[in-house]
Tab-separated table of C-alpha atoms in Angstrom:
chain	number	residue	atom	x	y	z
A	271	UNK	CA	-24.100	-27.589	-17.046
A	272	UNK	CA	-22.383	-28.165	-13.736
A	273	UNK	CA	-20.174	-25.803	-11.852
A	274	UNK	CA	-17.570	-26.947	-9.325
A	275	UNK	CA	-18.445	-26.657	-5.666
A	276	UNK	CA	-16.427	-23.878	-4.077
A	277	UNK	CA	-14.054	-24.265	-1.148
A	278	UNK	CA	-16.031	-23.728	2.044
A	279	UNK	CA	-15.148	-22.070	5.314
A	280	UNK	CA	-13.750	-23.995	8.261
A	281	UNK	CA	-16.096	-24.504	11.208
A	282	UNK	CA	-15.442	-22.932	14.579
A	283	UNK	CA	-13.846	-25.245	17.139
A	284	UNK	CA	-16.093	-26.627	19.880
A	285	UNK	CA	-16.488	-24.172	22.720
A	286	UNK	CA	-15.610	-21.104	20.677
A	287	UNK	CA	-19.163	-19.837	20.299
A	288	UNK	CA	-21.876	-19.923	22.962
A	289	UNK	CA	-24.480	-22.687	22.782
A	290	UNK	CA	-27.834	-21.235	21.778
A	291	UNK	CA	-29.437	-22.636	24.920
A	292	UNK	CA	-27.541	-21.164	27.842
A	293	UNK	CA	-29.866	-21.330	30.823
A	294	UNK	CA	-28.035	-18.720	32.851
A	295	UNK	CA	-29.172	-16.219	30.208
A	296	UNK	CA	-32.919	-16.501	30.611
A	297	UNK	CA	-33.929	-15.108	27.242
A	298	UNK	CA	-32.353	-18.105	25.506
A	299	UNK	CA	-34.866	-20.536	27.022
A	300	UNK	CA	-37.745	-19.738	24.660
A	301	UNK	CA	-35.649	-18.599	21.732
A	302	UNK	CA	-33.045	-21.312	21.239
A	303	UNK	CA	-34.219	-23.837	18.623
A	304	UNK	CA	-34.950	-27.312	20.038
A	305	UNK	CA	-33.785	-29.201	16.990
A	306	UNK	CA	-30.121	-29.566	16.113
A	307	UNK	CA	-29.195	-27.460	13.093
A	308	UNK	CA	-28.949	-29.244	9.763
A	309	UNK	CA	-25.440	-29.071	8.346
A	310	UNK	CA	-25.426	-27.190	5.055
A	311	UNK	CA	-22.480	-27.765	2.776
A	312	UNK	CA	-21.150	-24.423	1.588
A	313	UNK	CA	-22.144	-23.575	-1.942
A	314	UNK	CA	-22.137	-20.340	-3.864
A	315	UNK	CA	-24.647	-18.519	-1.683
A	316	UNK	CA	-22.602	-19.286	1.436
A	317	UNK	CA	-19.130	-18.413	0.109
A	318	UNK	CA	-20.324	-15.084	-1.244
A	319	UNK	CA	-21.906	-12.359	0.833
A	320	UNK	CA	-22.894	-8.730	0.920
A	321	UNK	CA	-20.028	-6.344	0.231
A	322	UNK	CA	-21.388	-3.243	1.877
A	323	UNK	CA	-19.156	-0.216	1.782
A	324	UNK	CA	-21.414	2.627	0.761
A	325	UNK	CA	-23.432	5.150	2.696
A	326	UNK	CA	-20.896	5.876	5.425
A	327	UNK	CA	-21.517	9.356	6.816
A	328	UNK	CA	-18.688	11.737	7.778
A	329	UNK	CA	-19.262	11.296	11.529
A	330	UNK	CA	-20.183	7.636	11.497
A	331	UNK	CA	-16.713	6.712	12.830
A	332	UNK	CA	-16.849	9.286	15.627
A	333	UNK	CA	-19.674	8.738	18.110
A	334	UNK	CA	-18.568	11.863	20.008
A	335	UNK	CA	-19.186	14.127	17.004
A	336	UNK	CA	-22.744	13.273	16.017
A	337	UNK	CA	-24.454	16.083	17.947
A	338	UNK	CA	-23.983	19.768	18.658
A	339	UNK	CA	-22.103	19.137	21.885
A	340	UNK	CA	-19.744	16.480	23.137
A	341	UNK	CA	-21.085	13.546	25.116
A	342	UNK	CA	-20.217	13.098	28.784
A	343	UNK	CA	-17.731	10.331	29.482
A	344	UNK	CA	-14.205	9.071	29.068
A	345	UNK	CA	-13.211	9.629	25.449
A	346	UNK	CA	-11.683	6.512	23.917
A	347	UNK	CA	-10.442	5.231	20.582
A	348	UNK	CA	-11.348	1.629	19.771
A	349	UNK	CA	-9.290	0.147	16.982
A	350	UNK	CA	-7.973	-3.108	15.643
A	351	UNK	CA	-7.781	-5.358	12.643
A	352	UNK	CA	-10.309	-7.669	11.094
A	353	UNK	CA	-8.568	-10.879	10.076
A	354	UNK	CA	-9.490	-14.370	9.067
A	355	UNK	CA	-8.161	-17.315	11.020
A	356	UNK	CA	-5.307	-17.730	8.543
A	357	UNK	CA	-4.123	-14.263	9.559
A	358	UNK	CA	-5.233	-12.634	6.339
A	359	UNK	CA	-6.625	-9.135	6.525
A	360	UNK	CA	-10.299	-8.669	5.696
A	361	UNK	CA	-10.282	-5.359	3.805
A	362	UNK	CA	-13.207	-3.116	2.864
A	363	UNK	CA	-15.643	-4.757	5.223
A	364	UNK	CA	-18.383	-3.000	7.136
A	365	UNK	CA	-18.101	-2.850	10.947
A	366	UNK	CA	-21.184	-1.563	12.754
A	367	UNK	CA	-21.118	-0.654	16.439
A	368	UNK	CA	-23.626	0.351	19.087
A	369	UNK	CA	-23.403	0.926	22.804
A	370	UNK	CA	-24.837	2.532	25.951
A	371	UNK	CA	-23.801	5.995	27.096
A	372	UNK	CA	-21.365	6.698	29.944
A	373	UNK	CA	-24.138	6.149	32.480
A	374	UNK	CA	-25.007	2.756	31.007
A	375	UNK	CA	-28.205	3.904	29.303
A	376	UNK	CA	-29.058	3.176	25.680
A	377	UNK	CA	-30.705	5.903	23.616
A	378	UNK	CA	-33.523	3.478	22.896
A	379	UNK	CA	-37.224	3.824	23.649
A	380	UNK	CA	-37.314	0.444	25.387
A	381	UNK	CA	-34.368	1.068	27.719
A	382	UNK	CA	-36.121	2.355	30.807
A	383	UNK	CA	-33.615	2.016	33.597
A	384	UNK	CA	-33.308	5.368	35.395
A	385	UNK	CA	-29.857	6.495	34.382
A	386	UNK	CA	-29.602	9.786	32.488
A	387	UNK	CA	-29.835	9.984	28.748
A	388	UNK	CA	-27.141	12.107	27.128
A	389	UNK	CA	-28.535	14.474	24.486
A	390	UNK	CA	-25.137	14.411	22.806
A	391	UNK	CA	-24.851	10.673	22.465
A	392	UNK	CA	-26.822	8.260	20.303
A	393	UNK	CA	-24.362	5.388	20.448
A	394	UNK	CA	-24.389	4.021	16.898
A	395	UNK	CA	-21.508	4.066	14.427
A	396	UNK	CA	-20.033	2.364	11.399
A	397	UNK	CA	-16.705	2.119	9.654
A	398	UNK	CA	-15.202	0.175	6.777
A	399	UNK	CA	-11.845	-1.555	7.209
A	400	UNK	CA	-8.922	-0.300	5.121
A	401	UNK	CA	-6.827	-2.378	2.731
A	402	UNK	CA	-4.969	-3.956	5.696
A	403	UNK	CA	-8.154	-4.743	7.589
A	404	UNK	CA	-7.714	-1.882	10.078
A	405	UNK	CA	-10.634	-0.095	11.614
A	406	UNK	CA	-10.863	2.658	14.207
A	407	UNK	CA	-13.650	4.616	15.829
A	408	UNK	CA	-13.854	7.258	18.527
A	409	UNK	CA	-16.433	7.055	21.277
A	410	UNK	CA	-16.873	7.303	25.028
A	411	UNK	CA	-16.491	4.380	27.384
A	412	UNK	CA	-19.947	2.890	27.983
A	413	UNK	CA	-21.177	2.381	31.524
A	414	UNK	CA	-22.296	-0.853	33.135
A	415	UNK	CA	-26.005	-1.288	33.696
A	416	UNK	CA	-28.385	-3.523	35.633
A	417	UNK	CA	-30.762	-5.888	33.867
A	418	UNK	CA	-33.492	-8.214	34.990
A	419	UNK	CA	-31.871	-11.543	34.185
A	420	UNK	CA	-31.271	-12.553	37.810
A	421	UNK	CA	-31.023	-10.882	41.211
A	422	UNK	CA	-28.603	-7.935	41.092
A	423	UNK	CA	-27.498	-8.709	37.549
A	424	UNK	CA	-25.200	-6.150	35.876
A	425	UNK	CA	-23.848	-6.170	32.367
A	426	UNK	CA	-20.128	-5.410	32.194
A	427	UNK	CA	-19.349	-2.374	30.051
A	428	UNK	CA	-19.365	-3.471	26.419
A	429	UNK	CA	-19.634	-2.306	22.832
A	430	UNK	CA	-21.633	-4.332	20.300
A	431	UNK	CA	-19.899	-5.028	16.966
A	432	UNK	CA	-21.398	-6.459	13.794
A	433	UNK	CA	-19.210	-7.730	10.949
A	434	UNK	CA	-19.867	-9.179	7.523
A	435	UNK	CA	-16.484	-10.354	6.295
A	436	UNK	CA	-16.584	-11.327	2.639
A	437	UNK	CA	-18.977	-14.247	2.798
A	438	UNK	CA	-22.311	-15.178	4.320
A	439	UNK	CA	-20.476	-17.754	6.439
A	440	UNK	CA	-18.218	-15.123	8.023
A	441	UNK	CA	-21.050	-13.018	9.442
A	442	UNK	CA	-20.394	-12.299	13.112
A	443	UNK	CA	-22.062	-10.236	15.804
A	444	UNK	CA	-20.155	-9.945	19.044
A	445	UNK	CA	-19.474	-7.725	22.047
A	446	UNK	CA	-16.194	-6.121	23.039
A	447	UNK	CA	-15.450	-5.819	26.751
A	448	UNK	CA	-12.889	-3.828	28.738
A	449	UNK	CA	-9.923	-5.303	30.625
A	450	UNK	CA	-10.247	-6.410	34.245
A	451	UNK	CA	-13.954	-5.726	34.590
A	452	UNK	CA	-15.080	-6.930	38.040
A	453	UNK	CA	-18.505	-7.751	36.586
A	454	UNK	CA	-17.277	-10.567	34.323
A	455	UNK	CA	-17.729	-13.322	36.900
A	456	UNK	CA	-21.486	-12.739	37.291
A	457	UNK	CA	-22.369	-12.089	33.644
A	458	UNK	CA	-24.060	-15.040	31.923
A	459	UNK	CA	-23.640	-13.527	28.451
A	460	UNK	CA	-19.860	-13.146	28.712
A	461	UNK	CA	-19.618	-16.557	30.387
A	462	UNK	CA	-21.813	-18.229	27.775
A	463	UNK	CA	-18.641	-18.800	25.745
A	464	UNK	CA	-17.624	-22.265	26.961
A	465	UNK	CA	-13.896	-22.088	26.247
A	466	UNK	CA	-12.304	-19.686	28.773
A	467	UNK	CA	-9.474	-18.916	26.368
A	468	UNK	CA	-11.931	-17.982	23.656
A	469	UNK	CA	-13.861	-15.878	26.174
A	470	UNK	CA	-10.776	-13.769	26.781
A	471	UNK	CA	-10.762	-12.918	23.076
A	472	UNK	CA	-13.835	-10.788	23.786
A	473	UNK	CA	-11.778	-8.529	26.040
A	474	UNK	CA	-10.012	-5.574	24.467
A	475	UNK	CA	-6.508	-4.571	25.558
A	476	UNK	CA	-5.526	-1.136	26.769
A	477	UNK	CA	-2.889	0.220	24.378
A	478	UNK	CA	-0.761	3.032	25.788
A	479	UNK	CA	1.083	3.411	22.482
A	480	UNK	CA	-2.136	4.143	20.658
A	481	UNK	CA	-3.402	6.550	23.295
A	482	UNK	CA	-3.783	10.058	21.915
A	483	UNK	CA	-1.909	12.336	24.332
A	484	UNK	CA	-4.140	14.830	26.086
A	485	UNK	CA	-7.121	13.531	24.118
A	486	UNK	CA	-8.239	9.915	24.384
A	487	UNK	CA	-7.394	6.503	25.828
A	488	UNK	CA	-7.107	3.646	23.365
A	489	UNK	CA	-8.284	0.046	23.350
A	490	UNK	CA	-7.302	-2.539	20.780
A	491	UNK	CA	-9.811	-5.174	19.694
A	492	UNK	CA	-8.879	-7.470	16.826
A	493	UNK	CA	-11.656	-9.543	15.331
A	494	UNK	CA	-10.928	-12.933	13.798
A	495	UNK	CA	-13.433	-14.392	11.337
A	496	UNK	CA	-13.462	-17.900	9.892
A	497	UNK	CA	-10.785	-18.928	7.416
A	498	UNK	CA	-11.403	-20.831	4.235
A	499	UNK	CA	-10.745	-24.441	3.340
A	500	UNK	CA	-7.795	-24.845	1.019
A	501	UNK	CA	-9.499	-27.035	-1.538
A	502	UNK	CA	-13.021	-27.530	-2.774
A	503	UNK	CA	-14.973	-30.311	-1.163
A	504	UNK	CA	-15.021	-33.284	-3.495
A	505	UNK	CA	-18.139	-35.299	-3.936
A	506	UNK	CA	-19.255	-37.845	-6.470
A	507	UNK	CA	-21.473	-36.638	-9.254
A	508	UNK	CA	-25.052	-37.634	-8.890
B	130	UNK	CA	-3.322	-22.862	11.130
B	131	UNK	CA	-4.925	-21.748	14.330
B	132	UNK	CA	-8.604	-21.063	14.821
B	133	UNK	CA	-8.519	-18.238	17.322
B	134	UNK	CA	-11.922	-16.991	16.281
B	135	UNK	CA	-13.706	-14.159	18.012
B	136	UNK	CA	-16.715	-15.674	19.788
B	137	UNK	CA	-20.266	-14.652	18.982
B	138	UNK	CA	-22.426	-12.698	21.436
B	139	UNK	CA	-26.066	-11.679	21.361
B	140	UNK	CA	-27.199	-8.493	19.623
B	141	UNK	CA	-29.205	-7.686	22.760
B	142	UNK	CA	-32.482	-5.752	22.814
B	143	UNK	CA	-31.188	-2.493	21.387
B	144	UNK	CA	-29.744	-3.639	18.064
B	145	UNK	CA	-31.725	-0.990	16.216
B	146	UNK	CA	-29.234	1.636	17.432
B	147	UNK	CA	-26.577	0.066	15.238
B	148	UNK	CA	-28.186	-2.202	12.680
B	149	UNK	CA	-31.389	-0.621	11.452
B	150	UNK	CA	-31.356	0.930	8.019
B	151	UNK	CA	-34.275	2.999	6.895
B	152	UNK	CA	-34.513	1.193	3.569
B	153	UNK	CA	-32.676	-1.965	4.539
B	154	UNK	CA	-35.611	-4.130	3.559
B	155	UNK	CA	-35.444	-2.877	-0.041
B	156	UNK	CA	-33.169	-5.322	-1.825
B	157	UNK	CA	-34.599	-3.745	-4.949
B	158	UNK	CA	-36.345	-0.369	-5.256
B	159	UNK	CA	-40.148	-0.348	-5.155
B	160	UNK	CA	-41.608	-0.751	-8.614
B	161	UNK	CA	-38.712	-2.866	-9.915
B	162	UNK	CA	-39.765	-5.395	-12.553
B	163	UNK	CA	-40.397	-8.752	-10.936
B	164	UNK	CA	-40.353	-7.369	-7.407
B	165	UNK	CA	-41.817	-9.659	-4.751
B	166	UNK	CA	-42.604	-8.914	-1.151
B	167	UNK	CA	-41.629	-11.593	1.336
B	168	UNK	CA	-43.087	-11.014	4.773
B	169	UNK	CA	-43.466	-13.067	7.902
B	170	UNK	CA	-43.574	-13.197	11.663
B	171	UNK	CA	-40.746	-14.244	13.954
B	172	UNK	CA	-42.031	-16.186	16.973
B	173	UNK	CA	-40.517	-17.861	20.025
B	174	UNK	CA	-41.153	-21.209	21.690
B	175	UNK	CA	-44.319	-19.919	23.369
B	176	UNK	CA	-45.663	-18.706	20.034
B	177	UNK	CA	-45.113	-15.111	21.096
B	178	UNK	CA	-43.830	-12.599	18.551
B	179	UNK	CA	-40.168	-11.648	18.810
B	180	UNK	CA	-40.359	-7.869	18.564
B	181	UNK	CA	-36.677	-7.115	18.970
B	182	UNK	CA	-35.144	-9.275	16.267
B	183	UNK	CA	-33.478	-8.661	12.925
B	184	UNK	CA	-33.840	-10.697	9.747
B	185	UNK	CA	-31.162	-10.450	7.061
B	186	UNK	CA	-31.235	-12.000	3.604
B	187	UNK	CA	-28.599	-12.800	0.989
B	188	UNK	CA	-29.290	-14.076	-2.495
B	189	UNK	CA	-28.249	-14.323	-6.119
B	190	UNK	CA	-29.702	-12.100	-8.812
B	191	UNK	CA	-32.407	-13.151	-11.269
B	192	UNK	CA	-29.789	-14.935	-13.391
B	193	UNK	CA	-28.446	-16.902	-10.415
B	194	UNK	CA	-25.259	-14.833	-10.246
B	195	UNK	CA	-23.557	-12.819	-7.551
B	196	UNK	CA	-21.810	-9.481	-7.859
B	197	UNK	CA	-18.990	-10.957	-5.790
B	198	UNK	CA	-15.406	-11.926	-6.691
B	199	UNK	CA	-15.724	-15.360	-5.052
B	200	UNK	CA	-18.382	-16.486	-7.488
B	201	UNK	CA	-16.164	-18.735	-9.659
B	202	UNK	CA	-18.076	-17.527	-12.722
B	203	UNK	CA	-16.827	-14.011	-11.889
B	204	UNK	CA	-18.448	-11.012	-10.282
B	205	UNK	CA	-21.233	-9.660	-12.441
B	206	UNK	CA	-20.372	-6.013	-11.867
B	207	UNK	CA	-24.089	-5.295	-11.901
B	208	UNK	CA	-24.141	-3.665	-8.478
B	209	UNK	CA	-26.976	-5.951	-7.418
B	210	UNK	CA	-26.764	-5.732	-3.619
B	211	UNK	CA	-28.466	-9.039	-2.917
B	212	UNK	CA	-28.772	-8.122	0.754
B	213	UNK	CA	-31.802	-7.188	2.797
B	214	UNK	CA	-32.282	-6.472	6.460
B	215	UNK	CA	-35.405	-5.755	8.427
B	216	UNK	CA	-35.886	-5.318	12.163
B	217	UNK	CA	-39.000	-7.003	13.488
B	218	UNK	CA	-41.792	-4.752	14.745
B	219	UNK	CA	-43.558	-5.282	18.095
B	220	UNK	CA	-45.727	-7.905	16.397
B	221	UNK	CA	-42.616	-9.805	15.264
B	222	UNK	CA	-43.288	-8.841	11.642
B	223	UNK	CA	-40.611	-8.333	9.021
B	224	UNK	CA	-40.613	-7.948	5.262
B	225	UNK	CA	-38.234	-7.539	2.376
B	226	UNK	CA	-38.837	-6.400	-1.171
B	227	UNK	CA	-36.693	-8.360	-3.581
B	228	UNK	CA	-36.680	-10.348	-6.787
B	229	UNK	CA	-36.700	-14.095	-7.074
B	230	UNK	CA	-33.147	-15.392	-7.455
B	231	UNK	CA	-32.378	-17.535	-10.457
B	232	UNK	CA	-31.041	-21.087	-10.189
B	233	UNK	CA	-27.295	-21.254	-9.507
B	234	UNK	CA	-26.837	-24.127	-11.938
B	235	UNK	CA	-25.457	-26.455	-9.277
B	236	UNK	CA	-28.525	-28.581	-8.658
B	237	UNK	CA	-29.953	-26.410	-5.915
B	238	UNK	CA	-33.392	-24.887	-6.185
B	239	UNK	CA	-33.615	-21.080	-6.108
B	240	UNK	CA	-33.194	-19.924	-2.509
B	241	UNK	CA	-32.417	-17.020	-0.233
B	242	UNK	CA	-30.103	-17.435	2.768
B	243	UNK	CA	-31.434	-15.912	5.978
B	244	UNK	CA	-29.754	-14.795	9.193
B	245	UNK	CA	-31.865	-14.192	12.307
B	246	UNK	CA	-30.492	-12.139	15.186
B	247	UNK	CA	-32.258	-11.266	18.437
B	248	UNK	CA	-31.935	-10.781	22.141
B	249	UNK	CA	-31.689	-14.278	23.561
B	250	UNK	CA	-29.841	-15.606	20.529
B	251	UNK	CA	-26.202	-15.892	21.562
B	252	UNK	CA	-25.283	-16.677	17.974
B	253	UNK	CA	-27.191	-15.992	14.808
B	254	UNK	CA	-29.453	-18.714	13.488
B	255	UNK	CA	-29.515	-19.393	9.764
B	256	UNK	CA	-32.268	-20.666	7.539
B	257	UNK	CA	-33.305	-20.555	3.883
B	258	UNK	CA	-36.308	-19.382	1.927
B	259	UNK	CA	-37.382	-21.556	-1.025
B	260	UNK	CA	-40.147	-20.750	-3.495
B	261	UNK	CA	-43.565	-22.394	-3.794
B	262	UNK	CA	-43.633	-22.260	-7.614
B	263	UNK	CA	-40.500	-24.423	-7.916
B	264	UNK	CA	-41.919	-27.830	-7.006
B	265	UNK	CA	-39.682	-29.737	-9.426
B	266	UNK	CA	-36.501	-27.921	-8.472
B	267	UNK	CA	-37.385	-28.115	-4.776
B	268	UNK	CA	-37.885	-31.880	-5.022
B	269	UNK	CA	-34.364	-32.202	-6.426
B	270	UNK	CA	-32.731	-29.757	-4.022
B	271	UNK	CA	-30.086	-31.532	-1.890
B	272	UNK	CA	-31.074	-29.784	1.331
B	273	UNK	CA	-34.851	-30.066	0.959
B	274	UNK	CA	-34.592	-33.659	-0.235
B	275	UNK	CA	-32.594	-34.583	2.866
B	276	UNK	CA	-35.370	-33.447	5.216
B	277	UNK	CA	-38.628	-35.115	6.283
B	278	UNK	CA	-41.441	-33.555	4.286
B	279	UNK	CA	-43.001	-31.612	7.150
B	280	UNK	CA	-39.622	-30.179	8.123
B	281	UNK	CA	-38.776	-29.261	4.533
B	282	UNK	CA	-42.104	-27.430	4.326
B	283	UNK	CA	-40.890	-24.908	6.922
B	284	UNK	CA	-38.381	-23.659	4.350
B	285	UNK	CA	-40.812	-23.063	1.510
B	286	UNK	CA	-42.569	-19.699	1.454
B	287	UNK	CA	-46.311	-19.602	0.822
B	288	UNK	CA	-47.905	-17.554	-1.892
B	289	UNK	CA	-50.473	-15.192	-0.399
B	290	UNK	CA	-51.180	-12.996	-3.396
B	291	UNK	CA	-49.674	-11.683	-6.605
B	292	UNK	CA	-45.959	-11.111	-5.931
B	293	UNK	CA	-46.612	-11.692	-2.229
B	294	UNK	CA	-44.975	-14.473	-0.250
B	295	UNK	CA	-45.226	-15.352	3.405
B	296	UNK	CA	-42.345	-16.887	5.325
B	297	UNK	CA	-42.797	-17.237	9.081
B	298	UNK	CA	-39.849	-18.115	11.268
B	299	UNK	CA	-40.530	-20.168	14.399
B	300	UNK	CA	-37.482	-20.284	16.611
B	301	UNK	CA	-38.665	-23.174	18.785
B	302	UNK	CA	-41.442	-25.672	19.313
B	303	UNK	CA	-44.411	-26.625	17.097
B	304	UNK	CA	-43.563	-26.123	13.443
B	305	UNK	CA	-40.035	-25.075	14.352
B	306	UNK	CA	-38.238	-23.748	11.306
B	307	UNK	CA	-35.325	-25.816	10.056
B	308	UNK	CA	-32.123	-24.014	10.994
B	309	UNK	CA	-28.832	-24.627	9.293
B	310	UNK	CA	-25.267	-25.004	10.488
B	311	UNK	CA	-23.180	-23.138	7.936
């Protein structure tokens, strides 16, 4: 029995994603594979993927409501749509987020830079997109923090996002930044994206319309995952 | 159509704040019929363990089917999650408890797709786990057959005991695992 090969997903254009070896970011030097990746034609395992929508807790979308008190910091709403590159919504897909607190410290045993921990902030959250691909979560604006990559290195404020889409090929982990951050120019992680236009797609936009009056500022961050080929790849039968 | 894709960025060293699930490594509950434990160590180009990584797996069920609408044979409706995730410990170790996937019926040998995320990886890297008791199917598998033998061997797990497989992932250097562009 043979089954037809499914339509695959279109590759990212050159320069859209960072190269794995990016010497300005020192940790890549021993972790980037030396060999070029082997191209794998998309088959069933690649065009399917985990559809994870369960186990979302009541405060998972609100990082300011996970403890007895409220965390210190500027309260913000981060929202947007998850789309594919054909503009189609990606509904019912898990979005996981994590971030530092307002002082730039992660609630993690291995983050030892001497900024205060906030007993009311853990910094992890998750949401599932609605039928139109919308997601929204409430948090506080993370602080910048120094790291040991190079002399006087500082990470721009950012929120980590992890997305699954609907297929193994659409899996994406990224970071969302804030507009006009003066730390962009010296950050090798932000600048690891070769195409400067693509790099700007990592920067959220302040959205006055979405701001909640007398409550929270709002930043929009749309995420675009790979779109699918229109037709199955044809190949001769063996 | 435009391709205005959101670029990838590293998970950084603190991914466990957002991505660790207590029972993420349990693709199937302990004690499930046919359960196998696949464990391994993630290492870098100096042979050092990567203690801040995450390994994720995706696979078909024992019949080679997916509970997913984009399987052209139809979603099974079985609720089989097919997904595992395990953060590496300080020794770089990870493990998942799963069942062996069945053949998909498209000429490929049974396999599990793997995503590796870590500080220092600006994009995920992808590989595959194949099974040591499938010599005939592995020999006919389009991916394995396209690789030199010693490279293909990096994709085949080793049996270390009853229902126990070992699959090490070497990011760089000697015995570097074959990674896949998907």
